[in-house]
PDB file of C-alpha atoms in Angstrom:
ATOM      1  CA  UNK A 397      12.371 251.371 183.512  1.00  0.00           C
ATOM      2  CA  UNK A 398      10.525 248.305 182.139  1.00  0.00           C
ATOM      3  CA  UNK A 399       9.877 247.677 178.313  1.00  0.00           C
ATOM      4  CA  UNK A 400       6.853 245.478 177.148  1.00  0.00           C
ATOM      5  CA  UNK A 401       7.168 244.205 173.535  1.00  0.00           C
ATOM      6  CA  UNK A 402       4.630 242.181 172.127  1.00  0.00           C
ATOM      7  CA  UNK A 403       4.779 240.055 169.099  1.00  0.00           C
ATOM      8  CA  UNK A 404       1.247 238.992 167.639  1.00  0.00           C
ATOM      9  CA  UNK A 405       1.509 236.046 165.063  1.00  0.00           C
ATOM     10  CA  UNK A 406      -2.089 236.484 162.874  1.00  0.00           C
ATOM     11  CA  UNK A 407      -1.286 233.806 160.224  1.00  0.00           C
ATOM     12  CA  UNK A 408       1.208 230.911 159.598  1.00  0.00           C
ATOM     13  CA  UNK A 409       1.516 229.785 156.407  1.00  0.00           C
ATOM     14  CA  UNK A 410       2.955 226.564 155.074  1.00  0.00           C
ATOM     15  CA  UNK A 411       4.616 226.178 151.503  1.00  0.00           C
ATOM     16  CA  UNK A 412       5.605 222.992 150.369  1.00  0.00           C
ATOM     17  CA  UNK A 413       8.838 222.916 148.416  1.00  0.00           C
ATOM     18  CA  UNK A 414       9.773 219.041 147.377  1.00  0.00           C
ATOM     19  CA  UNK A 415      10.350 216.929 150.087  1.00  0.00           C
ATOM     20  CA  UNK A 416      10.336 219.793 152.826  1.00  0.00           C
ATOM     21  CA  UNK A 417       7.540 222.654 153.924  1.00  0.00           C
ATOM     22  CA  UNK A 418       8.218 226.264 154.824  1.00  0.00           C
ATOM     23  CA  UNK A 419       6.603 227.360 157.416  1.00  0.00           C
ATOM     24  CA  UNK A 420       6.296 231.151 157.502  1.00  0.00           C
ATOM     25  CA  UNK A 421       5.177 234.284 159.132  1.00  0.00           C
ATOM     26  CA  UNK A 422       4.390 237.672 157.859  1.00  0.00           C
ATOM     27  CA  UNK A 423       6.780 240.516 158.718  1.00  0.00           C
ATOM     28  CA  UNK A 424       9.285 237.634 160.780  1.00  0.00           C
ATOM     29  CA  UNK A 425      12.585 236.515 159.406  1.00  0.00           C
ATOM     30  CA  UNK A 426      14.289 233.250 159.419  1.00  0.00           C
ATOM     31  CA  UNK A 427      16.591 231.547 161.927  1.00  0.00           C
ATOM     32  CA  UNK A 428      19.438 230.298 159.643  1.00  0.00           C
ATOM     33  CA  UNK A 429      22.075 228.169 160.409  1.00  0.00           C
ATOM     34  CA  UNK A 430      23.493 225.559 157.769  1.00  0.00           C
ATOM     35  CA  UNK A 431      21.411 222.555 158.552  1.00  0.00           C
ATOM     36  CA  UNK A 432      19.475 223.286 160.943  1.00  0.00           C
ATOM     37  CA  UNK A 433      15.152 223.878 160.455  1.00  0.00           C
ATOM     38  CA  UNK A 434      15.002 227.204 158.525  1.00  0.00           C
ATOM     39  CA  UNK A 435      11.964 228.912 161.281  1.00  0.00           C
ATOM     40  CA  UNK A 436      10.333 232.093 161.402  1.00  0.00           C
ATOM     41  CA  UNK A 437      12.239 234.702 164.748  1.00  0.00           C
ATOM     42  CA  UNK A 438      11.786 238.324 165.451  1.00  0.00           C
ATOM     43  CA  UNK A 439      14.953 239.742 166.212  1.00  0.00           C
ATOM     44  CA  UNK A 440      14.338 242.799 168.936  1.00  0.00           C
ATOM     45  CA  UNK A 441      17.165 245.323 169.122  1.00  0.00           C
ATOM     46  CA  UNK A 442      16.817 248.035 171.880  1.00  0.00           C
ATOM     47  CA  UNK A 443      18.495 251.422 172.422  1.00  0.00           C
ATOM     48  CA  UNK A 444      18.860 251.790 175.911  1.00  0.00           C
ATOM     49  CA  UNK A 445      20.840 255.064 177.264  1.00  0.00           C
ATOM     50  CA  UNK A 446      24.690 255.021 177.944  1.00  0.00           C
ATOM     51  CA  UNK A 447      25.619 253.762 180.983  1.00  0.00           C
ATOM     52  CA  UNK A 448      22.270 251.858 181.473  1.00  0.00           C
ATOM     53  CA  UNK A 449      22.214 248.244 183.406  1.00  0.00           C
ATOM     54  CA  UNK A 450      20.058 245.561 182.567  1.00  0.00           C
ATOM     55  CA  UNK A 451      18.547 243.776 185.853  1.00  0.00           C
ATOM     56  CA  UNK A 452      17.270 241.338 184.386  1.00  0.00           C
ATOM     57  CA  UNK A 453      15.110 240.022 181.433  1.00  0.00           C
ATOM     58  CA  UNK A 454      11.323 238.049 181.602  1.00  0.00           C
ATOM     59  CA  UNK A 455       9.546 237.055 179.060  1.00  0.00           C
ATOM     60  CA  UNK A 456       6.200 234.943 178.621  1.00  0.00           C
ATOM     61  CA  UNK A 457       5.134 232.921 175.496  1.00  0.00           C
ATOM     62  CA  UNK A 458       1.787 231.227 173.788  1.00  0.00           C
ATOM     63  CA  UNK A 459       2.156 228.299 171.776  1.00  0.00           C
ATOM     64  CA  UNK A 460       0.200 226.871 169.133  1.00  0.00           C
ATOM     65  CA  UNK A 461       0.533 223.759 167.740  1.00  0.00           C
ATOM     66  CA  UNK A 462       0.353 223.512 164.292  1.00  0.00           C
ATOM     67  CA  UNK A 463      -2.166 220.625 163.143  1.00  0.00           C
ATOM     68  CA  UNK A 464      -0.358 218.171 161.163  1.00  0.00           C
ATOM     69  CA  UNK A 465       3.237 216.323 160.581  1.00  0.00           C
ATOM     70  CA  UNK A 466       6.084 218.999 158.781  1.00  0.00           C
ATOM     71  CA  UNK A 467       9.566 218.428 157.605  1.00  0.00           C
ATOM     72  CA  UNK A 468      10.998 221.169 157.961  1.00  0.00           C
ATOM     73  CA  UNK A 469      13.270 222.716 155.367  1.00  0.00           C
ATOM     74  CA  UNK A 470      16.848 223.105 156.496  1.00  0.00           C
ATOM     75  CA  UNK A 471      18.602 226.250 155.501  1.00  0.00           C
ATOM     76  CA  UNK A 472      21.150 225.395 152.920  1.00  0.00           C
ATOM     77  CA  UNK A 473      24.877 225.236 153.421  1.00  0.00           C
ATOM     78  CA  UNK A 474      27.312 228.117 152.458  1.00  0.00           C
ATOM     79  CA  UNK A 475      28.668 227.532 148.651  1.00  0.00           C
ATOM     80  CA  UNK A 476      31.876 229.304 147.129  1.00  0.00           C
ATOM     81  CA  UNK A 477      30.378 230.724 143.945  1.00  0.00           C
ATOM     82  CA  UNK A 478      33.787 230.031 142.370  1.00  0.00           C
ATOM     83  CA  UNK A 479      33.933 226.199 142.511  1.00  0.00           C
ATOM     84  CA  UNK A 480      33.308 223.917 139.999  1.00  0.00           C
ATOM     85  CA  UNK A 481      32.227 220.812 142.356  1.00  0.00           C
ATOM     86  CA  UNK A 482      29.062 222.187 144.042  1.00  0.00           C
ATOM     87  CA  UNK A 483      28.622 220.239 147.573  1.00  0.00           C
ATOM     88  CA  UNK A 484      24.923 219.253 148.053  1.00  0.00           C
ATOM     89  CA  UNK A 485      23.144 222.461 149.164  1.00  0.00           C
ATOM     90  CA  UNK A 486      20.408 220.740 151.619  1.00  0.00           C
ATOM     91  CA  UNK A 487      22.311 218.753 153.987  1.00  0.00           C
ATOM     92  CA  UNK A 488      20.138 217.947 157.626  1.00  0.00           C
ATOM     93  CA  UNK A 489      22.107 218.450 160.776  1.00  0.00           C
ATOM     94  CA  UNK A 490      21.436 215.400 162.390  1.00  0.00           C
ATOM     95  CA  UNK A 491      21.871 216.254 165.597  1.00  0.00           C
ATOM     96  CA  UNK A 492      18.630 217.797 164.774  1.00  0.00           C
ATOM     97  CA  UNK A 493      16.728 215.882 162.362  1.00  0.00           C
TER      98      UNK A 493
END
């Protein structure tokens, strides 16, 4: 059995919040991790039958670069809504940035 999925990207848009932009994709979610570049990912999930054995997974990509610089927003880190000394919520991983 082979499965084909593809994912067709018709329009990126960029918001620009402060120092940072957004860049976003209609009907994708984000990649979040404290830190890190907050990007647009489509997250696949497939049913496959019980007792089934993947052999082995391909896939194939297009890029396209977006024109221009970006600094990318990071996704915020976790805060405790019960303490009274917020940490700072946009803090760049630098391994990263």
């Amino acid at each position: 059995m082979s499965i084909s999925i593809a994912i067709g990207v018709p329009e990126v848009k960029v918001d620009v919040l402060g120092d940072y932009d957004l860049i976003s994709v209609p009907n994708l979610g984000y990649y979040l991790h404290p830190g890190a570049p907050i990007v647009p990912v489509k997250v696949v999930t497939l049913k496959l039958p019980l007792g089934s054995k993947v052999l082995g997974v391909e896939y194939s990509a297009k890029y396209k670069q977006l024109k221009g610089v970006y600094r990318v927003l990071p996704t915020p880190q976790p805060q405790r809504l019960d303490e009274v000394k917020k940490q700072p919520l946009i803090l760049e991983d630098p391994s990263i940035y």
